Every structure is written in C-alpha cells, then in structure tokens.
Amino acid sequence: NLKGLSYLDSLYQSIIQKKSIQLTYQSFKAKEARTFPFHVWWLKEYKNRWFAVGVRSMKDSISTLALDRIIDLQVNDEVPYIENLRYSPELYYHHVIGATVSPTLRNSKVQIWVNRYHAPYVETKPLHHSQHVIERRHDGIIIELKVQHNFELEREILGFGEAMEVLQPERLRKTIQYRLEEAKKLYRNQE
C-alpha cells in the first residue's frame, strides 16, 4: 500500500519498450508540481521505497525520482527515448548506501566505532559491502567503509544512536554531532 507503487509497472514497461514518459512530479522541496519528459533507465528500491532513475534530456545528469512523489505519468511518443549507454546500476551505486548518488562527490574512508553490544549485528549485517573491521577492542570494534557521504549514510549512523561514533572523516563526524545535538534539544526538560 505504499504511495506510488501503482506506477511501478508503467515505469518498468517504459524501460523495456524504450519509451519516454511525460511525468508530473513534485519533490518535497518544491512548492508546486512540474511536468517534464523523463527517460527511465532503471528502477531502484531502498528500504521499501522505490525510485525511477534516468534523465530528463541528453544534457542532464542522472536524476533519482521517488515514486511516491509522482502525481501522474503518461507514455510520451513525441519525445524519442534516450537510451542508457554509459552506466551500469551496479557501478553507479558501488560507493553509496541507499539511492542518493552525487556525481561530483568522491567517496571517502569512513571509520566508525561500534560498541560491543551492537558489533555482532553490524558484523553480520554490514552497512555496506566495503565494510571491514580494522580494529577489535574490549569496548567494541572499529569498522571502515569506502562510501560517499549522503543522507542515507547519516540515517544509518543516527539509527544506532549511542552505539556508534564516527571517527573520520571530520566533516561527517561534525555533521552527526550537530544532528545529535539538535535532537537532544528536543528532549530537554522545559522549565
């Protein structure tokens, strides 16, 4: 019953039949919906949320559009389909957690301390395929990932709360620290 799943088959058929679509879409940040031609290259699922991945035109970079933000879509026979001849989904998502890829952001080594109670969970269900343990300590483990800093990485780390500490890179550490401090403000006793 997830919103937007009714478009899944139409999007899949547009890929198979190599047809462009006319899409009406409203992102969370947009004040109003926009309608534009879109060329779907593949579909991506992350944590039960589906995304259509493709381009608007030959000049555009790859866009990732959440199905639950689609208002309407129709096959667009007037605009020739732009085929994907350069990207494989496996390589495109190789250095990310989730569905958000930045074409300009390089991946980095992320080191995270995981407390001893959560270490077995993180070892048996890695955050990313690049994850490996670089140190075992009496209070937990230190893991390293090679990933882009994106929203989904932050959400994974924040989901572990006090059980994880980002050691590096400093930019990610400061981002997580800021977000935790802002969250803590919500739980302060009101005087």
Coordinates of C-alpha atoms in Angstrom, one line a residue:
N1 CA 0.0 0.0 0.0
L2 CA 2.9 2.3 -0.5
K3 CA 2.1 5.5 -2.4
G4 CA 3.4 5.5 -6.0
L5 CA 3.6 1.7 -6.4
S6 CA 0.8 1.8 -8.9
Y7 CA 3.3 3.4 -11.3
L8 CA 5.8 0.6 -11.0
D9 CA 4.6 -1.5 -13.9
S10 CA 4.2 1.6 -16.2
L11 CA 7.8 2.6 -15.4
Y12 CA 9.1 -0.9 -15.9
Q13 CA 7.3 -1.1 -19.3
S14 CA 8.8 2.2 -20.4
I15 CA 12.3 0.8 -19.8
I16 CA 11.5 -2.5 -21.6
Q17 CA 9.8 -0.8 -24.5
K18 CA 12.3 2.1 -24.6
K19 CA 9.7 4.8 -24.4
S20 CA 10.0 8.2 -22.8
I21 CA 7.3 9.3 -20.3
Q22 CA 5.6 12.6 -19.5
L23 CA 6.0 12.9 -15.8
T24 CA 4.2 15.2 -13.3
Y25 CA 6.4 15.3 -10.2
Q26 CA 6.6 17.3 -7.0
S27 CA 9.6 16.9 -4.8
F28 CA 9.3 17.5 -1.1
K29 CA 11.2 20.8 -1.5
A30 CA 9.1 22.1 -4.5
K31 CA 6.2 24.4 -3.9
E32 CA 4.3 23.1 -6.9
A33 CA 4.4 20.1 -9.3
R34 CA 6.3 20.2 -12.6
T35 CA 5.7 18.3 -15.8
F36 CA 8.5 17.1 -18.0
P37 CA 9.7 14.3 -20.3
F38 CA 11.7 11.6 -18.5
H39 CA 13.7 8.7 -19.7
V40 CA 13.7 5.9 -17.1
W41 CA 16.9 3.7 -17.2
W42 CA 16.3 1.5 -14.2
L43 CA 14.2 1.2 -11.0
K44 CA 15.8 1.2 -7.6
E45 CA 14.4 0.1 -4.2
Y46 CA 15.8 1.1 -0.9
K47 CA 14.1 0.3 2.4
N48 CA 10.7 -0.3 0.8
R49 CA 10.8 3.0 -1.2
W50 CA 11.0 2.8 -5.0
F51 CA 12.8 5.2 -7.3
A52 CA 12.9 5.8 -11.1
V53 CA 16.4 6.6 -12.2
G54 CA 17.1 8.2 -15.6
V55 CA 17.5 11.6 -17.3
R56 CA 15.3 14.4 -18.5
S57 CA 17.4 15.2 -21.6
M58 CA 20.7 14.4 -23.2
K59 CA 22.4 17.2 -21.3
D60 CA 21.1 16.4 -17.8
S61 CA 22.8 14.4 -15.2
I62 CA 21.1 11.3 -13.8
S63 CA 18.0 12.0 -11.7
T64 CA 16.6 9.8 -9.0
L65 CA 12.9 10.3 -8.5
A66 CA 10.8 8.8 -5.7
L67 CA 7.7 7.1 -6.9
D68 CA 5.7 8.4 -4.0
R69 CA 6.2 12.0 -5.4
I70 CA 4.9 11.2 -8.8
I71 CA 1.5 12.8 -9.5
D72 CA 0.9 11.5 -13.0
L73 CA 2.7 9.8 -15.8
Q74 CA 1.9 9.0 -19.5
V75 CA 3.8 7.5 -22.3
N76 CA 5.3 10.3 -24.4
D77 CA 5.5 9.1 -28.0
E78 CA 6.6 12.6 -29.2
V79 CA 9.9 12.6 -27.5
P80 CA 12.4 9.9 -28.6
Y81 CA 13.7 7.7 -25.8
I82 CA 17.3 8.5 -24.6
E83 CA 19.0 5.1 -24.0
N84 CA 21.5 4.5 -21.3
L85 CA 24.8 3.5 -23.0
R86 CA 27.2 4.6 -20.2
Y87 CA 26.1 3.5 -16.8
S88 CA 25.5 0.2 -15.1
P89 CA 23.4 0.3 -11.9
E90 CA 26.0 -1.9 -10.0
L91 CA 28.8 0.5 -10.7
Y92 CA 26.7 3.6 -10.2
Y93 CA 25.7 2.6 -6.7
H94 CA 29.0 0.9 -5.8
H95 CA 30.1 3.5 -3.3
V96 CA 26.9 4.6 -1.7
I97 CA 24.4 3.4 0.9
G98 CA 20.9 3.9 -0.4
A99 CA 19.7 5.6 -3.6
T100 CA 21.3 9.1 -3.4
V101 CA 24.4 9.4 -5.6
S102 CA 26.3 12.6 -6.1
P103 CA 28.2 12.9 -9.5
T104 CA 30.6 15.4 -8.0
L105 CA 31.3 13.9 -4.6
R106 CA 34.1 11.5 -4.2
N107 CA 33.9 8.5 -1.9
S108 CA 35.9 8.6 1.3
K109 CA 37.1 6.2 4.0
V110 CA 34.6 6.3 6.9
Q111 CA 35.8 4.9 10.2
I112 CA 33.2 4.2 12.8
W113 CA 33.5 2.8 16.4
V114 CA 30.6 0.4 17.2
N115 CA 30.0 -0.6 20.8
R116 CA 30.4 -4.2 21.8
Y117 CA 26.7 -4.9 22.2
H118 CA 25.9 -3.8 18.6
A119 CA 29.2 -5.1 17.0
P120 CA 27.8 -8.6 16.3
Y121 CA 24.8 -7.1 14.4
V122 CA 26.9 -4.7 12.4
E123 CA 29.4 -7.5 11.5
T124 CA 26.6 -9.9 10.4
K125 CA 24.6 -7.3 8.6
P126 CA 27.2 -4.8 7.2
L127 CA 26.2 -1.2 6.4
H128 CA 27.9 -1.5 3.0
H129 CA 29.7 -4.2 1.0
S130 CA 33.0 -2.4 1.5
Q131 CA 32.8 -2.7 5.3
H132 CA 35.6 -4.4 7.2
V133 CA 36.8 -4.5 10.7
I134 CA 40.1 -2.6 11.2
E135 CA 40.4 -3.0 15.0
R136 CA 38.9 -5.1 17.8
R137 CA 38.8 -3.6 21.2
H138 CA 37.4 -4.5 24.6
D139 CA 34.6 -1.9 24.2
G140 CA 33.7 -2.7 20.6
I141 CA 35.1 -2.7 17.1
I142 CA 36.2 -0.1 14.6
I143 CA 34.9 -0.6 11.1
E144 CA 35.8 1.1 7.8
L145 CA 33.7 1.8 4.8
K146 CA 34.5 3.4 1.5
V147 CA 31.4 5.4 0.6
Q148 CA 30.0 8.8 -0.4
H149 CA 28.7 11.0 2.4
N150 CA 25.0 11.1 1.7
F151 CA 21.6 11.3 3.5
E152 CA 21.2 7.5 3.8
L153 CA 24.7 7.1 5.4
E154 CA 23.8 9.7 8.0
R155 CA 20.4 8.0 8.7
E156 CA 22.1 4.6 9.2
I157 CA 24.6 6.0 11.7
L158 CA 22.0 8.0 13.5
G159 CA 19.8 4.9 13.7
F160 CA 22.4 3.3 16.0
G161 CA 22.3 6.3 18.4
E162 CA 24.9 6.0 21.2
A163 CA 26.1 2.6 19.8
M164 CA 28.2 4.3 17.1
E165 CA 30.7 7.1 16.9
V166 CA 32.1 8.4 13.6
L167 CA 35.9 8.7 14.0
Q168 CA 36.6 10.0 10.5
P169 CA 36.3 11.9 8.2
E170 CA 35.9 15.0 10.3
R171 CA 33.2 16.5 8.1
L172 CA 30.9 13.5 8.6
R173 CA 31.8 13.4 12.4
K174 CA 30.8 17.1 12.7
T175 CA 27.5 16.6 10.8
I176 CA 26.5 13.6 13.0
Q177 CA 27.5 15.5 16.1
Y178 CA 25.4 18.6 15.1
R179 CA 22.4 16.4 14.3
L180 CA 22.6 14.6 17.6
E181 CA 22.9 17.9 19.5
E182 CA 19.8 19.2 17.7
A183 CA 17.9 16.0 18.6
K184 CA 19.0 16.4 22.2
K185 CA 17.4 19.8 22.3
L186 CA 14.0 18.2 21.6
Y187 CA 14.3 16.1 24.8
R188 CA 15.4 18.8 27.3
N189 CA 13.0 19.4 30.1
Q190 CA 11.0 22.5 29.7
E191 CA 11.3 24.9 32.6

